[in-house]
Short mmCIF file of C-alpha atoms (C1' of nucleotides) in Angstrom, two decimals:
data_model
loop_
_atom_site.label_atom_id
_atom_site.label_comp_id
_atom_site.label_asym_id
_atom_site.label_seq_id
_atom_site.Cartn_x
_atom_site.Cartn_y
_atom_site.Cartn_z
CA MET A 28 -13.16 14.73 -21.06
CA LEU A 29 -12.40 17.25 -18.42
CA ASP A 30 -14.12 17.33 -15.06
CA LEU A 31 -16.96 19.84 -15.23
CA LYS A 32 -16.52 20.48 -11.53
CA LEU A 33 -12.91 21.51 -12.08
CA ILE A 34 -14.02 23.90 -14.82
CA ARG A 35 -16.51 25.49 -12.44
CA ASP A 36 -14.26 25.56 -9.38
CA ASP A 37 -11.08 26.73 -11.04
CA PRO A 38 -11.86 28.19 -14.46
CA ALA A 39 -8.65 30.19 -14.48
CA ARG A 40 -6.53 27.08 -14.22
CA VAL A 41 -8.50 25.28 -16.93
CA ARG A 42 -8.35 28.32 -19.17
CA ALA A 43 -4.60 28.57 -18.74
CA GLY A 44 -4.20 24.85 -19.40
CA LEU A 45 -6.31 24.95 -22.54
CA ALA A 46 -4.57 28.11 -23.73
CA ARG A 47 -1.26 26.23 -23.64
CA ARG A 48 -2.78 23.91 -26.23
CA GLY A 49 -4.51 26.73 -28.09
CA ALA A 50 -7.91 25.22 -27.27
CA ASP A 51 -9.50 27.73 -24.89
CA GLY A 52 -11.87 29.20 -27.48
CA ASP A 53 -15.22 27.98 -26.25
CA LEU A 54 -14.59 27.88 -22.53
CA ASP A 55 -16.58 31.02 -21.67
CA GLU A 56 -19.56 29.82 -23.65
CA LEU A 57 -19.33 26.45 -21.93
CA ILE A 58 -19.35 28.10 -18.52
CA ALA A 59 -22.37 30.22 -19.50
CA VAL A 60 -24.27 27.22 -20.85
CA ASP A 61 -23.44 25.28 -17.70
CA SER A 62 -24.80 27.92 -15.39
CA GLU A 63 -27.97 28.19 -17.47
CA ALA A 64 -28.38 24.43 -17.33
CA ARG A 65 -27.98 24.36 -13.59
CA SER A 66 -30.50 27.04 -12.78
CA LEU A 67 -33.06 25.47 -15.11
CA ARG A 68 -32.40 22.09 -13.56
CA GLY A 69 -33.21 23.55 -10.16
CA GLU A 70 -36.60 24.74 -11.35
CA VAL A 71 -37.44 21.46 -13.04
CA GLU A 72 -36.47 19.41 -10.02
CA GLU A 73 -38.58 21.52 -7.73
CA ALA A 74 -41.66 20.99 -9.89
CA LYS A 75 -41.02 17.26 -10.07
CA ALA A 76 -40.54 16.93 -6.34
CA GLU A 77 -43.88 18.63 -5.70
CA ARG A 78 -45.64 16.51 -8.30
CA LYS A 79 -44.23 13.41 -6.70
CA ARG A 80 -45.59 14.43 -3.32
CA LEU A 81 -49.05 15.00 -4.81
CA SER A 82 -48.99 11.65 -6.60
CA LYS A 83 -48.26 9.91 -3.36
CA GLN A 84 -51.11 11.79 -1.74
CA ILE A 85 -53.46 10.64 -4.52
CA GLY A 86 -52.51 7.07 -3.84
CA GLN A 87 -53.33 7.48 -0.18
CA MET A 88 -56.62 9.31 -0.84
CA ARG A 89 -57.79 6.63 -3.23
CA GLY A 90 -56.91 4.01 -0.68
CA LYS A 91 -59.31 5.72 1.72
CA GLY A 92 -61.96 6.18 -0.98
CA GLU A 93 -61.66 10.00 -1.01
CA ASP A 94 -62.20 12.22 -4.05
CA SER A 95 -58.77 13.15 -5.44
CA ARG A 96 -59.71 14.91 -8.68
CA GLU A 97 -58.52 18.36 -7.63
CA VAL A 98 -55.13 17.07 -6.55
CA GLU A 99 -54.84 15.13 -9.80
CA GLU A 100 -55.35 18.27 -11.82
CA ALA A 101 -52.74 20.14 -9.83
CA ALA A 102 -50.32 17.26 -10.29
CA LYS A 103 -50.94 17.23 -14.01
CA ARG A 104 -50.22 20.96 -14.30
CA LEU A 105 -46.96 20.50 -12.43
CA GLY A 106 -46.06 17.52 -14.57
CA ASP A 107 -46.68 19.47 -17.76
CA SER A 108 -44.56 22.38 -16.66
CA ALA A 109 -41.79 20.03 -15.56
CA SER A 110 -41.70 18.17 -18.86
CA HIS A 111 -41.74 21.48 -20.70
CA GLY A 112 -38.70 22.67 -18.78
CA GLU A 113 -37.06 19.32 -19.13
CA ALA A 114 -37.28 19.40 -22.91
CA ARG A 115 -35.53 22.75 -22.90
CA LEU A 116 -32.99 21.51 -20.39
CA LYS A 117 -32.18 18.54 -22.59
CA GLY A 118 -31.16 20.77 -25.46
CA ILE A 119 -28.97 22.91 -23.21
CA GLU A 120 -27.32 19.92 -21.59
CA ARG A 121 -26.64 18.32 -24.96
CA ARG A 122 -24.92 21.48 -26.07
CA ARG A 123 -22.91 21.47 -22.86
CA ALA A 124 -21.88 17.83 -23.39
CA GLU A 125 -20.79 18.52 -26.97
CA MET A 126 -18.63 21.41 -25.92
CA LEU A 127 -17.15 19.46 -23.05
CA LEU A 128 -16.38 16.51 -25.33
CA ALA A 129 -14.55 18.79 -27.74
CA LEU A 130 -12.08 20.03 -25.11
CA PRO A 131 -8.73 18.20 -25.03
CA ASN A 132 -7.02 16.98 -21.88
CA LEU A 133 -4.89 19.36 -19.84
CA ALA A 134 -1.19 18.71 -20.34
CA GLU A 135 1.21 17.93 -17.53
CA ASP A 136 3.11 20.98 -16.37
CA ALA A 137 6.39 19.40 -17.45
CA ALA A 138 5.30 18.84 -21.06
CA PRO A 139 7.30 21.07 -23.45
CA GLU A 140 5.60 24.11 -24.97
CA GLY A 141 5.14 24.48 -28.70
CA GLY A 142 4.28 22.34 -31.72
CA GLU A 143 5.64 19.48 -33.75
CA ASP A 144 9.07 21.06 -34.23
CA ASP A 145 9.61 21.75 -30.54
CA ALA A 146 10.01 18.14 -29.42
CA VAL A 147 12.67 17.80 -26.76
CA VAL A 148 15.18 15.01 -27.25
CA LEU A 149 15.64 13.32 -23.88
CA ARG A 150 18.33 10.83 -24.86
CA GLU A 151 19.90 8.96 -27.74
CA VAL A 152 20.62 5.28 -27.28
CA GLY A 153 22.85 3.24 -29.58
CA GLU A 154 24.98 4.40 -32.48
CA PRO A 155 23.58 4.79 -35.98
CA PRO A 156 25.44 2.10 -37.94
CA ARG A 157 28.10 3.06 -40.48
CA PHE A 158 28.11 1.12 -43.67
CA ALA A 159 31.13 0.63 -45.91
CA PHE A 160 28.81 0.28 -48.88
CA GLU A 161 25.96 2.20 -50.38
CA ILE A 162 22.96 2.14 -48.06
CA ARG A 163 19.76 0.66 -49.44
CA ASP A 164 16.35 1.42 -47.95
CA HIS A 165 13.81 -1.24 -47.00
CA VAL A 166 12.04 -0.98 -50.34
CA GLU A 167 15.14 -1.81 -52.36
CA ILE A 168 16.13 -4.58 -50.00
CA GLY A 169 12.62 -5.97 -49.61
CA GLU A 170 11.82 -6.00 -53.30
CA ALA A 171 15.16 -7.56 -54.21
CA LEU A 172 14.62 -10.32 -51.66
CA GLY A 173 11.01 -10.81 -52.73
CA ILE A 174 9.68 -10.17 -49.22
CA ILE A 175 7.89 -6.85 -49.82
CA ASP A 176 5.61 -6.38 -52.82
CA LEU A 177 4.14 -2.91 -53.17
CA GLU A 178 3.21 -2.93 -56.85
CA ARG A 179 0.93 -5.92 -56.65
CA ALA A 180 -0.60 -4.58 -53.44
CA ALA A 181 -1.39 -1.35 -55.28
CA LYS A 182 -3.24 -3.30 -57.97
CA VAL A 183 -5.32 -5.16 -55.41
CA SER A 184 -5.87 -2.51 -52.72
CA GLY A 185 -4.34 0.77 -53.84
CA ALA A 186 -1.55 2.94 -52.52
CA ARG A 187 -0.16 2.44 -49.02
CA PHE A 188 -0.75 -1.31 -48.90
CA ALA A 189 1.83 -4.07 -49.05
CA TYR A 190 2.28 -7.78 -49.35
CA LEU A 191 4.78 -9.06 -46.78
CA MET A 192 6.14 -12.45 -47.82
CA GLY A 193 8.51 -15.27 -47.07
CA GLY A 194 11.06 -14.77 -44.32
CA LEU A 195 9.62 -11.37 -43.44
CA VAL A 196 6.41 -13.05 -42.32
CA ARG A 197 8.32 -15.32 -39.95
CA LEU A 198 10.28 -12.33 -38.77
CA GLN A 199 7.14 -10.34 -38.02
CA LEU A 200 5.53 -13.21 -36.12
CA ALA A 201 8.73 -13.66 -34.13
CA VAL A 202 8.80 -9.96 -33.22
CA VAL A 203 5.21 -10.25 -32.01
CA THR A 204 5.81 -13.30 -29.82
CA PHE A 205 9.09 -11.88 -28.57
CA ALA A 206 7.38 -8.65 -27.49
CA LEU A 207 4.50 -10.56 -25.91
CA ASP A 208 6.97 -12.65 -24.00
CA ARG A 209 8.61 -9.58 -22.47
CA LEU A 210 5.26 -7.97 -21.72
CA GLU A 211 3.79 -11.02 -20.11
CA ASN A 212 6.81 -11.20 -17.82
CA ALA A 213 6.07 -7.61 -16.78
CA GLY A 214 2.47 -8.41 -15.88
CA PHE A 215 0.67 -7.53 -19.11
CA THR A 216 -2.15 -9.90 -20.06
CA PRO A 217 -2.13 -10.70 -23.79
CA VAL A 218 -5.36 -9.75 -25.58
CA ILE A 219 -6.58 -10.17 -29.12
CA PRO A 220 -9.38 -7.61 -29.18
CA PRO A 221 -12.14 -6.87 -31.66
CA VAL A 222 -10.92 -4.45 -34.32
CA LEU A 223 -14.38 -3.34 -35.39
CA VAL A 224 -15.98 -1.17 -32.74
CA ARG A 225 -19.00 1.02 -32.18
CA GLU A 226 -19.04 4.76 -32.31
CA SER A 227 -19.36 4.89 -28.52
CA ALA A 228 -15.96 3.23 -28.14
CA MET A 229 -14.40 5.82 -30.46
CA VAL A 230 -15.99 8.64 -28.49
CA GLY A 231 -14.97 7.10 -25.18
CA THR A 232 -11.32 6.92 -26.14
CA GLY A 233 -11.28 10.46 -27.50
CA PHE A 234 -10.73 9.56 -31.16
CA PHE A 235 -14.14 11.01 -31.92
CA PRO A 236 -14.92 13.78 -32.55
CA ALA A 237 -11.28 14.89 -32.92
CA ASP A 238 -9.85 12.33 -35.36
CA ARG A 239 -12.91 11.05 -37.12
CA ALA A 240 -11.47 11.67 -40.58
CA SER A 241 -8.64 9.21 -40.02
CA ILE A 242 -10.91 6.27 -39.16
CA TYR A 243 -12.35 3.72 -41.59
CA GLU A 244 -16.09 3.31 -41.32
CA THR A 245 -18.20 0.40 -42.50
CA ALA A 246 -21.06 1.52 -44.67
CA ALA A 247 -23.71 -1.02 -43.75
CA ASP A 248 -23.17 -1.64 -40.04
CA ASP A 249 -22.15 1.57 -38.24
CA LEU A 250 -18.93 -0.04 -37.11
CA PHE A 251 -15.48 1.49 -37.22
CA LEU A 252 -12.10 -0.12 -37.89
CA VAL A 253 -9.72 0.71 -35.08
CA GLY A 254 -6.51 2.56 -35.80
CA THR A 255 -5.02 1.00 -32.67
CA SER A 256 -6.03 -1.62 -30.15
CA GLU A 257 -5.98 1.18 -27.59
CA VAL A 258 -9.65 1.61 -28.46
CA PRO A 259 -10.96 -1.86 -27.58
CA LEU A 260 -8.49 -2.15 -24.67
CA ALA A 261 -9.66 1.12 -23.12
CA GLY A 262 -13.23 -0.08 -23.55
CA LEU A 263 -12.47 -3.28 -21.65
CA HIS A 264 -13.51 -1.74 -18.33
CA GLN A 265 -15.96 0.91 -19.46
CA GLU A 266 -18.85 1.46 -17.08
CA GLU A 267 -17.15 -0.71 -14.50
CA ILE A 268 -16.06 -0.02 -10.95
CA VAL A 269 -13.06 -2.21 -10.16
CA HIS A 270 -11.53 -2.80 -6.74
CA ALA A 271 -8.38 -0.82 -6.01
CA ASP A 272 -6.51 -3.99 -5.10
CA VAL A 273 -6.64 -5.39 -8.66
CA LEU A 274 -4.73 -2.35 -9.95
CA PRO A 275 -2.73 -1.83 -12.00
CA LEU A 276 -4.50 -3.71 -14.78
CA ARG A 277 -2.07 -4.24 -17.65
CA TYR A 278 -2.96 -5.52 -21.10
CA ALA A 279 -0.96 -6.27 -24.21
CA GLY A 280 -3.21 -6.02 -27.26
CA VAL A 281 -2.26 -7.71 -30.50
CA SER A 282 -4.17 -6.47 -33.50
CA THR A 283 -4.18 -5.19 -37.01
CA CYS A 284 -4.53 -1.41 -37.18
CA PHE A 285 -6.30 0.51 -39.91
CA ARG A 286 -5.65 4.12 -40.80
CA ARG A 287 -7.05 6.19 -43.62
CA GLU A 288 -4.10 8.58 -43.51
CA ALA A 289 -6.37 11.33 -44.74
CA GLY A 290 -4.42 14.56 -44.73
CA ALA A 291 -1.14 12.71 -45.15
CA ALA A 292 -1.30 12.74 -48.93
CA GLY A 293 2.15 12.97 -50.46
CA LYS A 294 3.80 12.37 -47.07
CA ASP A 295 5.96 9.31 -46.49
CA THR A 296 4.76 7.69 -49.68
CA ARG A 297 7.70 5.37 -50.09
CA GLY A 298 7.60 1.82 -48.82
CA ILE A 299 5.76 0.56 -45.79
CA PHE A 300 6.51 3.45 -43.44
CA ARG A 301 3.02 4.91 -43.57
CA VAL A 302 0.47 2.29 -44.60
CA HIS A 303 -3.27 1.84 -44.24
CA GLN A 304 -2.91 -1.48 -42.47
CA PHE A 305 -0.30 -2.84 -40.10
CA ASP A 306 -0.06 -5.05 -37.06
CA LYS A 307 0.83 -3.77 -33.63
CA VAL A 308 1.38 -4.94 -30.08
CA GLU A 309 0.02 -2.29 -27.76
CA MET A 310 0.38 -1.85 -24.01
CA PHE A 311 -2.54 -0.50 -22.05
CA SER A 312 -2.72 0.13 -18.29
CA PHE A 313 -5.43 1.15 -15.86
CA THR A 314 -4.01 2.65 -12.65
CA THR A 315 -4.82 4.86 -9.69
CA PRO A 316 -4.11 8.58 -10.13
CA GLU A 317 -1.13 8.31 -7.79
CA ALA A 318 0.47 5.53 -9.84
CA SER A 319 0.03 6.80 -13.38
CA ALA A 320 3.22 8.83 -13.72
CA ASP A 321 5.33 5.84 -12.63
CA GLU A 322 3.36 3.57 -14.92
CA HIS A 323 4.11 5.94 -17.80
CA GLN A 324 7.82 5.49 -17.13
CA LEU A 325 7.37 1.73 -16.90
CA ILE A 326 5.68 1.64 -20.29
CA LEU A 327 8.39 3.81 -21.80
CA GLY A 328 10.95 1.48 -20.23
CA MET A 329 9.33 -1.53 -21.93
CA GLU A 330 9.52 0.25 -25.28
CA GLU A 331 13.19 1.04 -24.84
CA ASP A 332 13.94 -2.44 -23.58
CA ILE A 333 12.47 -3.94 -26.75
CA LEU A 334 14.31 -1.57 -29.09
CA GLN A 335 17.58 -2.29 -27.34
CA ALA A 336 17.02 -6.03 -27.56
CA LEU A 337 16.37 -5.66 -31.29
CA GLU A 338 19.63 -3.69 -31.59
CA ILE A 339 17.91 -0.67 -33.08
CA PRO A 340 19.49 2.77 -32.39
CA TYR A 341 16.85 5.20 -31.18
CA ARG A 342 16.17 8.39 -29.32
CA VAL A 343 13.43 9.35 -26.89
CA VAL A 344 11.54 12.58 -27.42
CA ASP A 345 9.20 14.46 -25.12
CA ILE A 346 6.27 15.52 -27.25
CA PRO A 347 5.27 19.19 -27.04
CA ILE A 348 1.80 20.24 -26.04
CA GLY A 349 0.72 21.27 -29.52
CA ASP A 350 1.39 17.79 -30.86
CA LEU A 351 -0.42 15.79 -28.18
CA GLY A 352 -3.52 13.80 -29.04
CA ALA A 353 -6.74 15.08 -27.50
CA SER A 354 -6.64 12.49 -24.71
CA ALA A 355 -3.00 12.76 -23.72
CA ALA A 356 -1.57 14.78 -20.85
CA ARG A 357 1.99 13.74 -21.65
CA LYS A 358 3.53 11.76 -24.45
CA PHE A 359 6.94 10.27 -25.16
CA ASP A 360 7.91 8.86 -28.54
CA CYS A 361 10.75 6.53 -29.34
CA GLU A 362 12.22 7.30 -32.72
CA ALA A 363 14.33 4.66 -34.41
CA TRP A 364 17.24 5.47 -36.66
CA MET A 365 16.22 4.76 -40.23
CA PRO A 366 19.35 4.45 -42.38
CA GLY A 367 17.29 4.69 -45.58
CA GLN A 368 16.04 8.13 -44.56
CA GLN A 369 19.15 9.11 -42.59
CA ARG A 370 17.05 10.30 -39.68
CA TYR A 371 15.16 9.22 -36.59
CA ARG A 372 11.51 8.37 -37.17
CA GLU A 373 8.71 7.50 -34.74
CA VAL A 374 8.32 3.79 -34.05
CA THR A 375 6.61 3.81 -30.67
CA SER A 376 4.67 6.28 -28.59
CA CYS A 377 3.30 6.25 -25.07
CA SER A 378 0.72 8.54 -23.51
CA ASN A 379 -0.64 9.15 -20.07
CA CYS A 380 -4.29 10.05 -20.57
CA THR A 381 -4.87 10.61 -16.82
CA ASP A 382 -8.62 10.48 -16.13
CA TYR A 383 -9.63 11.96 -19.49
CA GLN A 384 -10.54 8.68 -21.23
CA ALA A 385 -11.75 7.08 -18.00
CA ARG A 386 -14.30 9.83 -17.45
CA ARG A 387 -15.67 9.38 -20.96
CA LEU A 388 -15.73 5.62 -20.51
CA LYS A 389 -17.00 5.72 -16.91
CA ALA A 390 -14.12 3.47 -15.87
CA ARG A 391 -13.76 3.82 -12.11
CA PHE A 392 -12.28 2.11 -9.09
CA ARG A 393 -13.30 1.88 -5.48
CA GLY A 394 -10.53 2.70 -3.06
CA SER A 395 -9.99 4.12 0.38
CA ARG A 396 -11.26 7.50 -0.77
CA GLY A 397 -14.46 6.18 -2.30
CA THR A 398 -15.17 5.84 -6.01
CA GLN A 399 -12.74 7.62 -8.31
CA MET A 400 -11.90 7.75 -11.99
CA LEU A 401 -9.11 5.46 -13.12
CA HIS A 402 -6.11 6.70 -15.03
CA THR A 403 -5.40 5.14 -18.42
CA LEU A 404 -2.11 4.87 -20.26
CA ASN A 405 -1.13 3.39 -23.58
CA GLY A 406 2.08 2.70 -25.39
CA THR A 407 3.32 0.91 -28.47
CA ALA A 408 5.31 -2.22 -27.74
CA VAL A 409 6.02 -2.85 -31.42
CA ALA A 410 4.41 -1.37 -34.52
CA LEU A 411 5.19 -3.92 -37.14
CA ALA A 412 5.68 -2.13 -40.40
CA ARG A 413 8.03 0.45 -38.88
CA THR A 414 9.88 -1.94 -36.62
CA LEU A 415 10.48 -4.19 -39.64
CA ILE A 416 11.90 -1.22 -41.53
CA ALA A 417 14.24 -0.45 -38.65
CA ILE A 418 15.43 -4.05 -38.48
CA ILE A 419 15.91 -4.38 -42.23
CA GLU A 420 17.72 -1.10 -42.71
CA ASN A 421 19.91 -1.18 -39.61
CA HIS A 422 20.93 -4.81 -40.05
CA GLN A 423 21.46 -4.80 -43.81
CA ARG A 424 24.59 -6.33 -45.27
CA GLU A 425 26.60 -5.52 -48.36
CA ASP A 426 25.28 -8.47 -50.32
CA GLY A 427 21.68 -7.27 -49.87
CA SER A 428 20.80 -9.73 -47.14
CA VAL A 429 19.71 -8.80 -43.64
CA ALA A 430 20.98 -10.10 -40.31
CA VAL A 431 18.24 -10.94 -37.82
CA PRO A 432 18.68 -9.91 -34.15
CA GLU A 433 19.72 -12.86 -32.03
CA VAL A 434 16.87 -12.44 -29.48
CA LEU A 435 14.33 -13.29 -32.16
CA ARG A 436 15.78 -16.70 -32.97
CA PRO A 437 14.02 -18.58 -30.13
CA PHE A 438 10.74 -17.14 -31.41
CA GLY A 439 10.95 -18.67 -34.85
CA ALA A 440 12.67 -15.91 -36.80
CA PRO A 441 14.92 -16.96 -39.70
CA ALA A 442 18.68 -16.56 -39.09
CA GLU A 443 18.78 -14.00 -41.88
CA LEU A 444 16.72 -12.53 -44.69
CA ALA A 445 18.46 -13.56 -47.86
CA ALA A 446 17.76 -14.22 -51.51
CA GLY A 447 16.79 -17.67 -52.66
"C1'" G B 8 -31.45 -15.77 -40.66
"C1'" G B 9 -35.98 -18.29 -37.73
"C1'" A B 10 -38.33 -19.35 -32.76
"C1'" G B 11 -38.26 -18.58 -27.58
"C1'" A B 12 -36.35 -16.65 -22.70
"C1'" G B 13 -34.09 -12.75 -20.34
"C1'" G B 14 -31.13 -7.88 -18.96
"C1'" U B 15 -32.52 -4.96 -11.46
"C1'" G B 16 -27.01 -1.84 -7.11
"C1'" U B 17 -19.77 -4.41 -6.36
"C1'" C B 18 -21.93 -9.56 -7.31
"C1'" C B 19 -26.32 -12.98 -7.00
"C1'" G B 20 -31.40 -12.26 -6.82
"C1'" A B 21 -37.02 -10.85 -5.50
"C1'" G B 22 -40.53 -7.48 -7.29
"C1'" C B 23 -44.38 -7.25 -12.76
"C1'" G B 24 -49.13 0.27 -11.94
"C1'" G B 25 -49.48 3.66 -5.91
"C1'" U B 26 -45.57 2.98 1.80
"C1'" C B 27 -39.99 0.62 -4.19
"C1'" U B 28 -37.85 5.40 0.43
"C1'" A B 29 -35.92 -1.56 -4.64
"C1'" A B 30 -36.95 -7.37 -0.31
"C1'" G B 31 -33.36 -11.17 0.69
"C1'" G B 32 -28.43 -13.05 0.24
"C1'" A B 33 -23.09 -12.70 -0.86
"C1'" G B 34 -18.99 -9.54 -0.64
"C1'" C B 35 -16.84 -5.34 1.71
"C1'" G B 36 -16.35 -1.82 6.16
"C1'" C B 37 -17.06 -0.91 11.44
"C1'" G B 38 -18.38 -2.96 16.17
"C1'" A B 39 -19.54 -7.03 19.89
"C1'" C B 40 -18.07 -11.92 21.48
"C1'" U B 41 -12.51 -14.30 21.55
"C1'" G B 42 -5.96 -15.22 24.17
"C1'" G B 43 -6.21 -14.86 18.68
"C1'" A B 44 -9.12 -16.52 14.71
"C1'" A B 45 -13.36 -18.99 12.53
"C1'" A B 46 -18.43 -19.16 13.34
"C1'" U B 47 -22.24 -16.05 15.30
"C1'" C B 48 -24.68 -11.38 16.33
"C1'" G B 49 -25.41 -5.89 15.55
"C1'" C B 50 -24.80 -1.62 12.41
"C1'" G B 51 -23.39 0.36 7.76
"C1'" U B 52 -22.59 -0.18 2.44
"C1'" A B 53 -24.99 1.80 -5.47
"C1'" G B 54 -23.98 5.59 -8.95
"C1'" G B 55 -24.77 10.34 -11.40
"C1'" C B 56 -26.42 15.37 -11.13
"C1'" G B 57 -27.93 19.75 -8.45
"C1'" G B 58 -28.59 22.62 -3.89
"C1'" G B 59 -27.48 23.81 1.23
"C1'" U B 60 -26.55 26.16 7.41
"C1'" U B 61 -20.83 21.32 3.76
"C1'" U B 62 -17.19 15.36 9.26
"C1'" C B 63 -23.54 16.10 7.55
"C1'" C B 64 -28.46 17.26 5.33
"C1'" C B 65 -32.08 17.90 1.18
"C1'" G B 66 -33.87 17.22 -3.87
"C1'" C B 67 -33.88 15.08 -8.82
"C1'" C B 68 -32.37 11.12 -12.03
"C1'" U B 69 -30.82 5.99 -12.90
"C1'" C B 70 -33.85 -1.13 -12.51
"C1'" G B 71 -29.90 -2.56 -20.67
"C1'" A B 72 -30.68 2.42 -23.98
"C1'" G B 73 -34.20 5.83 -25.98
"C1'" G B 74 -39.29 7.32 -26.63
"C1'" G B 75 -44.62 6.90 -25.07
"C1'" U B 76 -49.22 6.06 -21.85
"C1'" U B 77 -50.64 7.79 -16.68
"C1'" C B 78 -51.93 12.26 -11.41
"C1'" A B 79 -48.27 8.06 -10.60
"C1'" A B 80 -43.81 3.22 -14.36
"C1'" A B 81 -38.60 -1.46 -12.37
"C1'" U B 82 -43.81 -2.87 -13.36
"C1'" C B 83 -47.98 -1.28 -19.30
"C1'" C B 84 -46.85 0.06 -24.86
"C1'" C B 85 -43.19 1.14 -29.03
"C1'" U B 86 -38.10 1.22 -31.11
"C1'" C B 87 -33.13 -0.20 -30.53
"C1'" C B 88 -28.84 -2.78 -28.09
"C1'" C B 89 -27.01 -6.97 -25.61
"C1'" U B 90 -27.05 -12.05 -23.36
"C1'" C B 91 -28.79 -17.10 -23.19
"C1'" U B 92 -31.43 -21.66 -25.34
"C1'" C B 93 -33.06 -24.40 -29.69
"C1'" C B 94 -32.97 -24.58 -35.14
"C1'" G B 95 -30.47 -23.05 -39.76
"C1'" C B 96 -25.78 -21.50 -41.95
"C1'" C B 97 -20.55 -21.53 -41.22
"C1'" A B 98 -13.95 -21.04 -40.66
#
RNA sequence: GGAGAGGUGUCCGAGCGGUCUAAGGAGCGCGACUGGAAAUCGCGUAGGCGGGUUUCCCGCCUCGAGGGUUCAAAUCCCUCCCUCUCCGCCA
């Protein structure tokens, strides 16, 4: 969430920032509620301070055996009026917190204006392959090779689920260990986190209230299935104050991700491009405010490094303000060339959330300037379903088999995906 | 799932209705001693919120979370969460 102090001290700047995202609607009401809360708080605190003084006096009088009944009555009256005001204050402050929680992060100045269609292509890397035969997409190839089974998955679990089988399983596991290997070399600690989390973790990472509809919820236990390991990784240091000298803290989460894809009905229905369940290796960093912009570039660099090693043509896009998640101040996506769709599609994404998540999570550090909020950043190292599509489609051969990138061989990948 | 014990500041830990304005220790910071260092000694050191005469001062809140009792709660009561021990079950 945003810093309430910043909203008070520089409302014009916050208003302008929110207006860029089209989210400045409730700011005036928030400011009004805040000022009401503060003046009421002043009154309540004054009453409590006086009551406290009287209580102390009662203790002393009793110690001396004096009659303290009159003071007790005065203290009680003050206490009653304080708790009355406090009850009212609680309602006002809850309202304030709700409104504050609903505001998205302010975008970096450099983030492009506009919505989904205004993404700025920063660079294209690698050439889309040319095939001397008719291109097949991953569904045709996968079904023919018996490594992707969508029909049976639909019987068992419904639409947007898949069985991955045979050589594709080995390939996926190799991609995971390959990515982990690179990340570990760059200082990321591998983590297998819990994928069922509490509501507080969803609120802390900014997925609630904004994206609640896209999250699976367990009926009996008030737990939520994470759509990304960003959630449990961000929560790793919630309510902690770490020492500045341990920063940056870098983690590489390996987990299954669950997404309801509500609102995506009819979109990307073919194959395993948009599924309810997939595995992902996610980078997550905690840094100082000064270091977060560089860390963002480092994370983006890791993503590109991996795509290049996997010989997947891609482009990098700078995501416009209107398409940022609530927590993000800046976001870059890597889009891989998908021969089956004849266009670039998102395979990884990295966001700098500045102090927005950290403030919700109370994740702080102690440095030379006292205690400050951390900055948090996240980025996809590899999202399995989509990375598998990119590998299959870009490395397909005329006979229907698929060449496997050389870098994956030491990690247990098969030499090729082929029939038989 | 059953029985028991416990959650206190950056960390460890005492306190179990009224000088708690939370002891003591560790760590960290500053200083003294030293050629330098260690050891030792001295001083300082939680967070949040609000206010002010804004290198500082004052107030309120926070002892797992939320309620309650009381003039007064870390301390008593209720609910919930978490951790540990033993038993049961279990990949």
